[in-house]
Amino acid sequence: RITLLLWGAWVGFAFCYYGTIIAVTRVFEAPDEEDMDNYDDLANDDENQDVVQFDYSAIFISSSAELVGTALVVFLVDRAGRIASQVSSYLVGGICLFLLCFFSESGNRPFLISVSFGARVCEMMGSCVTWVTTAEVLTTEIRTTGHSAANAIARTGGFFSPYLVGGSLPLRTVGIIMLCIHCLTALCASRLPETRGKRLGHAMSMNIDDASYHHETEMSSPEATRPSVTLTDNIPEGSRLT
């Protein structure tokens, strides 16, 4: 169960992280129709090729948000806890990305830069805490293998995100889908055991011990240990039919 939840969180965070980067790039790009005449060479190579301009300053500002996200998670991961940090980061990041995609055509550049900055901050925070939680949840015997397997599974999310976000879907549709994926990722993260203040692998071993305890309790219940009674138990030995 914990393994599946970890894989769900990893696939979700990879999909959301790379999808957010691609969405920010899509929002801050615009076809430069006025300067198309200056690109005769490109037009000769491909008649259907579009010349695109990017708002590099806005993209740079949103990219710098990862430094802020890393700094914030250092102070919050032990104060708010692993699970609360992940859930809040993915939920707030999904909301910011939804607002970015929904109002992408508004032309309000300061607002778009702000929500893209917030989205990148939350994505970085969530991914950092997911890495930490995975190492702390898994026991020593399977920590390296389990962490590598979760990282490999996450590549599937990173593989499919460009087809959704970088495709031909309208940005508003992309924003709605990405918000749903963020909510599913937060749900998977919320079901993981809290590891703050616990030894490495202790959270997973506690769940295994609890499962074993409940199984032993069921096996040792009065119904399971009640002696069987036969029809001949109350008949004197000399009166029994042979």
Coordinates of N, CA and C in Angstrom, one line a residue:
R1 N 0.8 -1.2 0.0 CA 0.0 0.0 0.0 C 0.9 1.2 0.0
I2 N 1.9 1.3 0.9 CA 2.7 2.5 0.9 C 3.5 2.6 -0.4
T3 N 3.9 1.5 -1.0 CA 4.6 1.6 -2.2 C 3.8 2.2 -3.3
L4 N 2.5 1.8 -3.4 CA 1.6 2.3 -4.4 C 1.4 3.8 -4.2
L5 N 1.3 4.2 -2.9 CA 1.1 5.6 -2.6 C 2.3 6.5 -3.0
L6 N 3.5 5.9 -2.7 CA 4.7 6.6 -3.1 C 4.8 6.7 -4.6
W7 N 4.5 5.7 -5.3 CA 4.6 5.7 -6.8 C 3.6 6.8 -7.3
G8 N 2.4 6.8 -6.7 CA 1.4 7.8 -7.2 C 1.9 9.2 -6.9
A9 N 2.5 9.5 -5.8 CA 3.0 10.8 -5.5 C 4.2 11.2 -6.4
W10 N 5.0 10.2 -6.7 CA 6.1 10.5 -7.6 C 5.7 10.7 -9.0
V11 N 4.8 9.9 -9.5 CA 4.3 10.2 -10.9 C 3.6 11.5 -11.0
G12 N 2.8 11.8 -10.0 CA 2.1 13.1 -9.9 C 3.0 14.3 -9.9
F13 N 4.0 14.2 -9.0 CA 4.9 15.4 -8.9 C 5.8 15.6 -10.1
A14 N 6.2 14.5 -10.8 CA 7.0 14.6 -12.0 C 6.1 15.2 -13.1
F15 N 4.9 14.7 -13.2 CA 3.9 15.3 -14.2 C 3.7 16.8 -14.0
C16 N 3.4 17.1 -12.7 CA 3.1 18.5 -12.4 C 4.3 19.4 -12.5
Y17 N 5.5 18.9 -12.1 CA 6.7 19.7 -12.2 C 7.0 20.1 -13.6
Y18 N 7.2 19.1 -14.4 CA 7.5 19.4 -15.8 C 6.4 20.0 -16.6
G19 N 5.1 19.7 -16.2 CA 4.0 20.3 -16.9 C 3.9 21.8 -16.6
T20 N 4.3 22.2 -15.3 CA 4.3 23.6 -14.9 C 5.3 24.4 -15.7
I21 N 6.5 23.8 -15.9 CA 7.6 24.5 -16.6 C 7.1 24.7 -18.1
I22 N 6.5 23.7 -18.7 CA 6.0 23.9 -20.1 C 4.9 24.9 -20.2
A23 N 4.0 24.8 -19.2 CA 2.8 25.8 -19.2 C 3.3 27.2 -19.1
V24 N 4.3 27.4 -18.2 CA 4.8 28.8 -18.1 C 5.4 29.3 -19.4
T25 N 6.1 28.4 -20.1 CA 6.7 28.8 -21.4 C 5.6 29.1 -22.4
R26 N 4.5 28.3 -22.4 CA 3.4 28.6 -23.3 C 2.8 29.9 -23.1
V27 N 2.6 30.2 -21.8 CA 1.9 31.4 -21.5 C 2.7 32.7 -21.9
F28 N 4.0 32.6 -21.7 CA 4.8 33.8 -22.0 C 5.5 33.7 -23.4
E29 N 4.8 33.1 -24.4 CA 5.2 33.1 -25.8 C 4.1 33.7 -26.6
A30 N 4.5 34.3 -27.7 CA 3.5 34.9 -28.6 C 4.1 35.0 -30.0
P31 N 3.3 34.7 -31.0 CA 3.8 34.7 -32.4 C 4.1 36.2 -32.8
D32 N 5.2 36.4 -33.3 CA 5.6 37.8 -33.7 C 5.2 38.0 -35.2
E33 N 4.0 38.4 -35.4 CA 3.5 38.5 -36.8 C 4.0 39.8 -37.5
E34 N 4.4 40.8 -36.7 CA 4.9 42.0 -37.3 C 6.2 41.9 -37.9
D35 N 7.1 41.0 -37.4 CA 8.5 40.9 -37.8 C 8.7 39.7 -38.7
M36 N 7.6 39.1 -39.3 CA 7.7 37.9 -40.1 C 8.5 38.2 -41.4
D37 N 8.4 39.5 -41.9 CA 9.1 39.8 -43.1 C 10.6 39.8 -42.9
N38 N 11.1 39.9 -41.7 CA 12.6 39.9 -41.4 C 13.2 38.5 -41.4
Y39 N 12.3 37.5 -41.6 CA 12.8 36.1 -41.4 C 12.5 35.3 -42.8
D40 N 13.0 35.9 -43.9 CA 12.8 35.3 -45.2 C 13.5 34.0 -45.3
D41 N 14.7 33.8 -44.7 CA 15.4 32.6 -44.8 C 14.6 31.4 -44.1
L42 N 14.1 31.7 -42.9 CA 13.3 30.7 -42.2 C 12.0 30.4 -43.0
A43 N 11.4 31.4 -43.6 CA 10.2 31.1 -44.4 C 10.5 30.3 -45.6
N44 N 11.7 30.4 -46.2 CA 12.0 29.6 -47.4 C 12.2 28.2 -47.0
D45 N 12.8 27.9 -45.8 CA 13.0 26.6 -45.3 C 11.7 25.8 -45.1
D46 N 10.7 26.5 -44.5 CA 9.5 25.9 -44.1 C 8.4 27.0 -44.2
E47 N 7.5 26.8 -45.1 CA 6.5 27.8 -45.4 C 5.5 28.0 -44.2
N48 N 5.4 26.9 -43.4 CA 4.4 26.9 -42.3 C 5.1 27.2 -41.0
Q49 N 6.4 27.5 -41.0 CA 7.1 27.7 -39.7 C 6.7 29.0 -39.1
D50 N 6.4 29.0 -37.9 CA 6.0 30.2 -37.1 C 7.2 30.7 -36.3
V51 N 7.3 32.0 -36.3 CA 8.3 32.7 -35.5 C 7.7 33.1 -34.2
V52 N 8.3 32.7 -33.1 CA 7.7 32.9 -31.8 C 8.7 33.8 -31.0
Q53 N 8.1 34.7 -30.2 CA 8.9 35.5 -29.3 C 8.5 35.1 -27.9
F54 N 9.5 35.1 -27.0 CA 9.3 34.7 -25.6 C 9.6 35.9 -24.7
D55 N 8.8 36.0 -23.6 CA 9.0 37.0 -22.6 C 10.1 36.4 -21.7
Y56 N 11.4 36.6 -22.0 CA 12.4 35.9 -21.3 C 12.6 36.4 -19.9
S57 N 12.3 37.7 -19.7 CA 12.4 38.2 -18.3 C 11.3 37.6 -17.4
A58 N 10.1 37.4 -17.9 CA 9.1 36.8 -17.1 C 9.4 35.3 -16.8
I59 N 9.9 34.6 -17.8 CA 10.3 33.2 -17.6 C 11.5 33.1 -16.6
F60 N 12.4 34.1 -16.7 CA 13.6 34.1 -15.7 C 13.1 34.3 -14.3
I61 N 12.1 35.2 -14.1 CA 11.6 35.5 -12.8 C 10.9 34.2 -12.2
S62 N 10.1 33.6 -13.1 CA 9.4 32.4 -12.6 C 10.4 31.3 -12.3
S63 N 11.5 31.2 -13.1 CA 12.5 30.1 -12.8 C 13.2 30.3 -11.5
S64 N 13.5 31.6 -11.2 CA 14.2 31.9 -9.9 C 13.3 31.5 -8.7
A65 N 12.1 31.2 -8.9 CA 11.2 30.8 -7.8 C 11.7 29.5 -7.2
E66 N 12.4 28.6 -7.9 CA 12.9 27.4 -7.3 C 13.9 27.6 -6.2
L67 N 14.7 28.7 -6.3 CA 15.5 29.0 -5.2 C 14.7 29.4 -3.9
V68 N 13.7 30.1 -4.1 CA 12.8 30.5 -3.0 C 12.1 29.2 -2.4
G69 N 11.7 28.3 -3.3 CA 11.0 27.1 -2.8 C 11.9 26.2 -2.0
T70 N 13.2 26.1 -2.5 CA 14.1 25.3 -1.8 C 14.4 25.9 -0.4
A71 N 14.6 27.2 -0.3 CA 14.8 27.9 1.0 C 13.6 27.7 1.9
L72 N 12.4 27.9 1.4 CA 11.3 27.8 2.2 C 11.1 26.4 2.8
V73 N 11.3 25.4 2.0 CA 11.1 24.0 2.4 C 12.1 23.6 3.5
V74 N 13.3 24.2 3.5 CA 14.3 23.9 4.6 C 13.7 24.3 5.9
F75 N 13.0 25.5 6.0 CA 12.4 25.9 7.2 C 11.1 25.3 7.6
L76 N 10.3 24.8 6.6 CA 9.0 24.3 6.9 C 8.9 22.8 7.1
V77 N 9.9 22.1 6.5 CA 9.7 20.6 6.5 C 9.7 20.0 7.9
D78 N 10.5 20.6 8.8 CA 10.5 20.1 10.2 C 9.4 20.8 11.1
R79 N 9.0 21.9 10.7 CA 8.0 22.7 11.5 C 6.5 22.2 11.1
A80 N 6.2 22.2 9.8 CA 4.9 21.9 9.4 C 4.7 20.4 9.2
G81 N 5.8 19.6 9.1 CA 5.7 18.2 8.8 C 5.8 17.9 7.4
R82 N 6.2 16.6 7.1 CA 6.3 16.2 5.7 C 5.0 16.2 5.0
I83 N 4.0 15.6 5.6 CA 2.8 15.4 4.8 C 2.1 16.7 4.6
A84 N 2.0 17.6 5.6 CA 1.3 18.9 5.5 C 2.1 19.7 4.4
S85 N 3.4 19.6 4.4 CA 4.1 20.4 3.4 C 3.8 20.0 2.0
Q86 N 3.8 18.6 1.8 CA 3.5 18.1 0.5 C 2.1 18.5 0.0
V87 N 1.1 18.2 0.9 CA -0.3 18.4 0.5 C -0.5 19.9 0.2
S88 N -0.1 20.8 1.0 CA -0.3 22.2 0.8 C 0.5 22.7 -0.4
S89 N 1.7 22.2 -0.7 CA 2.4 22.6 -1.8 C 1.8 22.2 -3.1
Y90 N 1.3 21.0 -3.2 CA 0.7 20.5 -4.4 C -0.7 21.2 -4.7
L91 N -1.4 21.4 -3.6 CA -2.7 22.1 -3.8 C -2.6 23.5 -4.2
V92 N -1.7 24.3 -3.5 CA -1.5 25.7 -3.9 C -0.9 25.8 -5.2
G93 N 0.1 24.9 -5.6 CA 0.7 24.9 -6.9 C -0.3 24.6 -8.0
G94 N -1.2 23.7 -7.8 CA -2.3 23.4 -8.7 C -3.2 24.6 -8.9
I95 N -3.5 25.3 -7.9 CA -4.4 26.5 -8.0 C -3.7 27.6 -8.7
C96 N -2.4 27.8 -8.4 CA -1.6 28.9 -9.1 C -1.5 28.6 -10.6
L97 N -1.3 27.3 -10.9 CA -1.2 26.9 -12.3 C -2.5 27.1 -13.1
F98 N -3.6 26.7 -12.4 CA -4.9 26.9 -13.0 C -5.2 28.4 -13.3
L99 N -4.8 29.2 -12.3 CA -5.1 30.7 -12.5 C -4.2 31.2 -13.7
L100 N -3.0 30.7 -13.8 CA -2.1 31.1 -14.8 C -2.6 30.7 -16.2
C101 N -3.1 29.5 -16.3 CA -3.7 29.0 -17.6 C -5.0 29.7 -17.9
F102 N -5.8 29.9 -16.9 CA -7.2 30.4 -17.1 C -7.1 31.9 -17.5
F103 N -6.2 32.7 -17.0 CA -6.1 34.1 -17.3 C -4.9 34.4 -18.2
S104 N -4.5 33.4 -19.0 CA -3.3 33.6 -19.8 C -3.5 34.6 -20.9
E105 N -4.8 34.8 -21.3 CA -5.1 35.8 -22.4 C -5.5 37.1 -21.8
S106 N -5.4 37.3 -20.5 CA -5.8 38.6 -20.0 C -4.9 39.7 -20.3
G107 N -3.6 39.4 -20.5 CA -2.6 40.4 -20.7 C -2.1 41.1 -19.5
N108 N -2.5 40.7 -18.3 CA -2.1 41.3 -17.1 C -0.7 40.7 -16.7
R109 N 0.4 41.2 -17.2 CA 1.7 40.6 -17.0 C 2.1 40.5 -15.6
P110 N 1.9 41.5 -14.7 CA 2.3 41.3 -13.3 C 1.6 40.2 -12.6
F111 N 0.3 40.0 -12.9 CA -0.5 38.9 -12.3 C 0.0 37.6 -12.8
L112 N 0.3 37.5 -14.1 CA 0.8 36.2 -14.7 C 2.1 35.8 -14.1
I113 N 3.0 36.8 -13.9 CA 4.3 36.5 -13.4 C 4.2 36.1 -11.9
S114 N 3.3 36.7 -11.2 CA 3.1 36.4 -9.8 C 2.6 34.9 -9.6
V115 N 1.6 34.5 -10.4 CA 1.0 33.2 -10.2 C 2.0 32.1 -10.8
S116 N 2.7 32.5 -11.8 CA 3.7 31.5 -12.3 C 4.9 31.4 -11.3
F117 N 5.2 32.5 -10.6 CA 6.2 32.4 -9.6 C 5.7 31.5 -8.4
G118 N 4.5 31.7 -8.0 CA 3.9 30.9 -6.9 C 3.8 29.4 -7.3
A119 N 3.5 29.1 -8.6 CA 3.4 27.8 -9.0 C 4.8 27.1 -9.0
R120 N 5.8 27.8 -9.5 CA 7.1 27.2 -9.5 C 7.7 27.0 -8.0
V121 N 7.3 27.9 -7.1 CA 7.7 27.8 -5.7 C 7.1 26.5 -5.1
C122 N 5.8 26.3 -5.3 CA 5.1 25.2 -4.8 C 5.6 23.9 -5.4
E123 N 5.8 23.9 -6.7 CA 6.3 22.6 -7.3 C 7.6 22.2 -6.8
M124 N 8.5 23.2 -6.5 CA 9.8 22.8 -6.0 C 9.7 22.3 -4.6
M125 N 8.9 23.0 -3.8 CA 8.7 22.6 -2.4 C 8.1 21.2 -2.3
G126 N 7.1 20.9 -3.1 CA 6.5 19.6 -3.1 C 7.4 18.5 -3.5
S127 N 8.2 18.7 -4.5 CA 9.1 17.7 -5.0 C 10.2 17.4 -4.0
C128 N 10.7 18.5 -3.4 CA 11.8 18.3 -2.4 C 11.3 17.4 -1.2
V129 N 10.1 17.7 -0.7 CA 9.6 17.0 0.4 C 9.3 15.6 0.1
T130 N 8.8 15.3 -1.2 CA 8.6 14.0 -1.6 C 9.8 13.1 -1.6
W131 N 10.9 13.7 -2.1 CA 12.2 13.0 -2.0 C 12.6 12.7 -0.6
V132 N 12.4 13.6 0.3 CA 12.8 13.4 1.7 C 11.9 12.3 2.3
T133 N 10.6 12.4 2.1 CA 9.6 11.4 2.7 C 9.9 10.0 2.2
T134 N 10.3 9.9 0.9 CA 10.5 8.5 0.4 C 11.7 7.9 1.1
A135 N 12.7 8.6 1.3 CA 13.9 8.1 2.0 C 13.6 7.7 3.4
E136 N 12.7 8.5 4.1 CA 12.5 8.3 5.5 C 11.4 7.2 5.7
V137 N 10.5 7.0 4.8 CA 9.5 6.0 4.9 C 10.0 4.6 4.7
L138 N 10.9 4.4 3.7 CA 11.3 3.0 3.4 C 12.3 2.6 4.4
T139 N 12.3 1.3 4.7 CA 13.3 0.7 5.6 C 14.6 0.6 5.0
T140 N 15.6 0.3 5.8 CA 17.0 0.3 5.3 C 17.2 -0.8 4.3
E141 N 16.6 -1.9 4.4 CA 16.8 -3.1 3.5 C 16.3 -2.7 2.1
I142 N 15.3 -1.9 1.9 CA 14.8 -1.6 0.6 C 14.8 -0.2 0.2
R143 N 15.6 0.6 1.0 CA 15.6 2.1 0.8 C 16.1 2.4 -0.6
T144 N 17.3 1.9 -0.9 CA 17.9 2.2 -2.2 C 17.1 1.7 -3.4
T145 N 16.6 0.5 -3.3 CA 15.9 -0.1 -4.4 C 14.5 0.6 -4.5
G146 N 13.9 0.8 -3.4 CA 12.5 1.5 -3.4 C 12.6 2.9 -4.0
H147 N 13.6 3.6 -3.5 CA 13.8 5.0 -4.0 C 14.1 5.0 -5.5
S148 N 14.9 4.1 -6.0 CA 15.2 4.1 -7.4 C 14.0 3.7 -8.2
A149 N 13.2 2.7 -7.7 CA 12.0 2.3 -8.4 C 11.0 3.5 -8.5
A150 N 10.8 4.2 -7.4 CA 9.9 5.4 -7.4 C 10.4 6.4 -8.4
N151 N 11.7 6.7 -8.4 CA 12.2 7.6 -9.4 C 12.0 7.2 -10.8
A152 N 12.2 5.9 -11.0 CA 11.9 5.4 -12.4 C 10.5 5.5 -12.8
I153 N 9.6 5.2 -11.9 CA 8.2 5.3 -12.2 C 7.8 6.8 -12.5
A154 N 8.4 7.7 -11.8 CA 8.1 9.1 -12.0 C 8.5 9.6 -13.4
R155 N 9.4 8.9 -14.1 CA 9.8 9.3 -15.4 C 8.6 9.1 -16.4
T156 N 7.6 8.2 -16.1 CA 6.5 8.1 -16.9 C 5.6 9.4 -16.9
G157 N 5.5 10.0 -15.7 CA 4.8 11.3 -15.6 C 5.5 12.4 -16.4
G158 N 6.9 12.4 -16.3 CA 7.6 13.4 -17.0 C 7.5 13.1 -18.5
F159 N 7.3 11.9 -18.9 CA 7.3 11.6 -20.4 C 6.0 12.0 -21.0
F160 N 4.8 11.8 -20.2 CA 3.5 12.2 -20.8 C 3.1 13.6 -20.7
S161 N 3.8 14.4 -19.8 CA 3.4 15.7 -19.5 C 3.5 16.6 -20.8
P162 N 4.6 16.5 -21.6 CA 4.6 17.4 -22.8 C 3.5 17.1 -23.8
Y163 N 3.0 15.9 -23.8 CA 1.9 15.6 -24.8 C 0.6 16.3 -24.4
L164 N 0.4 16.5 -23.1 CA -0.8 17.2 -22.6 C -0.6 18.7 -22.6
V165 N 0.5 19.2 -21.9 CA 0.7 20.6 -21.7 C 1.2 21.3 -23.0
G166 N 2.1 20.6 -23.7 CA 2.7 21.2 -24.9 C 2.0 20.9 -26.1
G167 N 0.9 20.3 -26.1 CA 0.1 19.9 -27.3 C -0.8 21.1 -27.8
S168 N -1.8 20.7 -28.4 CA -2.7 21.7 -29.1 C -3.9 22.0 -28.2
L169 N -4.0 21.5 -27.0 CA -5.1 21.8 -26.1 C -5.1 23.2 -25.7
P170 N -6.3 23.8 -25.5 CA -6.3 25.2 -25.0 C -5.7 25.3 -23.6
L171 N -5.2 26.4 -23.3 CA -4.5 26.5 -22.0 C -5.5 26.4 -20.8
R172 N -6.8 26.8 -21.0 CA -7.8 26.7 -20.0 C -8.1 25.2 -19.7
T173 N -8.2 24.4 -20.7 CA -8.4 23.0 -20.6 C -7.2 22.4 -19.9
V174 N -6.0 22.8 -20.2 CA -4.8 22.3 -19.6 C -4.8 22.6 -18.1
G175 N -5.2 23.8 -17.8 CA -5.2 24.3 -16.4 C -6.2 23.4 -15.5
I176 N -7.4 23.1 -16.1 CA -8.3 22.2 -15.4 C -7.7 20.8 -15.1
I177 N -7.2 20.2 -16.2 CA -6.6 18.9 -16.1 C -5.4 18.9 -15.1
M178 N -4.6 19.9 -15.1 CA -3.4 19.9 -14.2 C -3.9 20.1 -12.8
L179 N -5.0 20.9 -12.6 CA -5.5 21.1 -11.2 C -6.0 19.7 -10.7
C180 N -6.6 18.9 -11.5 CA -7.1 17.6 -11.1 C -5.9 16.7 -10.7
I181 N -4.9 16.7 -11.5 CA -3.7 15.9 -11.3 C -3.0 16.3 -10.0
H182 N -3.0 17.6 -9.7 CA -2.4 18.1 -8.5 C -3.2 17.6 -7.3
C183 N -4.5 17.6 -7.4 CA -5.3 17.1 -6.3 C -5.1 15.7 -6.1
L184 N -5.0 14.9 -7.1 CA -4.7 13.4 -6.9 C -3.3 13.2 -6.3
T185 N -2.4 14.0 -6.7 CA -1.0 13.9 -6.1 C -1.1 14.2 -4.6
A186 N -1.8 15.3 -4.3 CA -1.9 15.7 -2.9 C -2.7 14.6 -2.1
L187 N -3.6 13.9 -2.7 CA -4.3 12.8 -2.0 C -3.4 11.6 -1.7
C188 N -2.6 11.3 -2.7 CA -1.6 10.2 -2.5 C -0.6 10.6 -1.4
A189 N -0.2 11.8 -1.4 CA 0.8 12.3 -0.3 C 0.1 12.3 1.0
S190 N -1.1 12.6 1.1 CA -1.8 12.7 2.4 C -2.0 11.4 3.1
R191 N -2.0 10.3 2.3 CA -2.1 8.9 2.8 C -0.8 8.3 3.3
L192 N 0.3 9.0 3.1 CA 1.6 8.5 3.5 C 1.8 8.7 5.0
P193 N 2.5 7.9 5.7 CA 2.8 8.1 7.1 C 3.7 9.3 7.4
E194 N 3.4 10.0 8.4 CA 4.3 11.1 8.8 C 5.6 10.6 9.4
T195 N 6.7 11.2 8.9 CA 8.0 10.7 9.4 C 8.8 11.7 10.2
R196 N 8.2 12.8 10.5 CA 8.8 13.9 11.3 C 9.1 13.4 12.7
G197 N 10.4 13.4 13.1 CA 10.7 13.0 14.4 C 10.9 11.5 14.6
K198 N 10.8 10.8 13.6 CA 10.9 9.3 13.7 C 12.2 8.8 13.0
R199 N 12.6 7.6 13.4 CA 13.8 7.0 12.8 C 13.6 6.6 11.4
L200 N 14.6 6.5 10.6 CA 14.5 6.1 9.3 C 13.9 4.8 9.1
G201 N 12.9 4.7 8.3 CA 12.2 3.4 8.1 C 11.2 3.0 9.2
H202 N 11.2 3.8 10.3 CA 10.3 3.4 11.5 C 8.9 3.4 11.1
A203 N 8.5 4.4 10.3 CA 7.1 4.6 10.0 C 6.5 3.4 9.2
M204 N 7.3 2.9 8.3 CA 6.9 1.7 7.5 C 6.9 0.4 8.3
S205 N 7.9 0.3 9.2 CA 8.0 -0.9 10.0 C 6.8 -0.9 11.0
M206 N 6.4 0.3 11.5 CA 5.3 0.4 12.4 C 4.0 -0.1 11.7
N207 N 3.8 0.2 10.4 CA 2.6 -0.2 9.7 C 2.7 -1.7 9.5
I208 N 3.9 -2.3 9.2 CA 4.0 -3.7 9.1 C 3.7 -4.4 10.4
D209 N 4.2 -3.9 11.5 CA 3.9 -4.4 12.8 C 2.4 -4.4 13.2
D210 N 1.8 -3.2 12.8 CA 0.4 -3.1 13.1 C -0.5 -4.1 12.3
A211 N -0.1 -4.3 11.1 CA -0.8 -5.3 10.2 C -0.6 -6.7 10.8
S212 N 0.6 -7.0 11.3 CA 0.9 -8.3 11.9 C 0.1 -8.5 13.2
Y213 N 0.0 -7.4 13.9 CA -0.7 -7.5 15.2 C -2.2 -7.7 15.0
H214 N -2.8 -7.0 14.0 CA -4.2 -7.2 13.8 C -4.4 -8.7 13.3
H215 N -3.5 -9.2 12.5 CA -3.7 -10.5 12.0 C -3.6 -11.5 13.1
E216 N -2.6 -11.3 14.0 CA -2.5 -12.2 15.2 C -3.7 -12.1 16.1
T217 N -4.2 -10.9 16.2 CA -5.4 -10.7 17.1 C -6.6 -11.4 16.6
E218 N -6.8 -11.4 15.2 CA -7.9 -12.1 14.6 C -7.7 -13.6 14.8
M219 N -6.5 -14.1 14.7 CA -6.3 -15.5 14.8 C -6.4 -16.0 16.2
S220 N -6.1 -15.1 17.2 CA -6.2 -15.5 18.6 C -7.5 -15.0 19.2
S221 N -8.5 -14.6 18.4 CA -9.8 -14.2 19.0 C -10.5 -15.4 19.6
P222 N -11.5 -15.2 20.5 CA -12.2 -16.3 21.1 C -12.9 -17.2 20.1
E223 N -13.4 -16.7 19.0 CA -14.0 -17.5 18.0 C -13.0 -18.4 17.3
A224 N -11.7 -17.9 17.2 CA -10.7 -18.7 16.5 C -10.1 -19.8 17.4
T225 N -10.1 -19.5 18.8 CA -9.4 -20.4 19.7 C -10.4 -21.2 20.5
R226 N -11.7 -21.1 20.2 CA -12.7 -21.9 20.9 C -12.5 -23.3 20.6
P227 N -12.5 -24.2 21.6 CA -12.3 -25.7 21.3 C -13.5 -26.2 20.6
S228 N -13.3 -27.2 19.7 CA -14.4 -27.8 19.0 C -15.1 -28.8 19.9
V229 N -16.3 -28.9 19.8 CA -17.2 -29.8 20.6 C -17.8 -30.9 19.6
T230 N -17.6 -32.1 20.0 CA -18.2 -33.2 19.2 C -19.4 -33.8 19.9
L231 N -20.2 -34.6 19.2 CA -21.4 -35.2 19.8 C -21.1 -36.2 20.8
T232 N -19.9 -36.8 20.8 CA -19.6 -37.8 21.8 C -18.8 -37.3 23.0
D233 N -18.7 -36.0 23.1 CA -17.9 -35.5 24.3 C -18.6 -35.7 25.6
N234 N -19.9 -35.6 25.6 CA -20.7 -35.8 26.8 C -21.2 -37.2 27.1
I235 N -20.8 -38.2 26.2 CA -21.3 -39.5 26.4 C -20.3 -40.3 27.2
P236 N -20.7 -41.1 28.2 CA -19.7 -41.9 28.9 C -19.0 -42.9 28.0
E237 N -17.8 -43.1 28.4 CA -16.9 -44.0 27.5 C -17.5 -45.4 27.3
G238 N -18.1 -45.9 28.3 CA -18.6 -47.3 28.2 C -19.9 -47.4 27.4
S239 N -20.6 -46.2 27.2 CA -21.9 -46.2 26.5 C -21.7 -45.9 25.1
R240 N -20.5 -45.6 24.6 CA -20.3 -45.2 23.2 C -20.4 -46.4 22.3
L241 N -21.0 -46.2 21.2 CA -21.1 -47.2 20.2 C -19.8 -47.4 19.5
T242 N -19.4 -48.7 19.3 CA -18.2 -48.9 18.5 C -18.6 -49.6 17.2

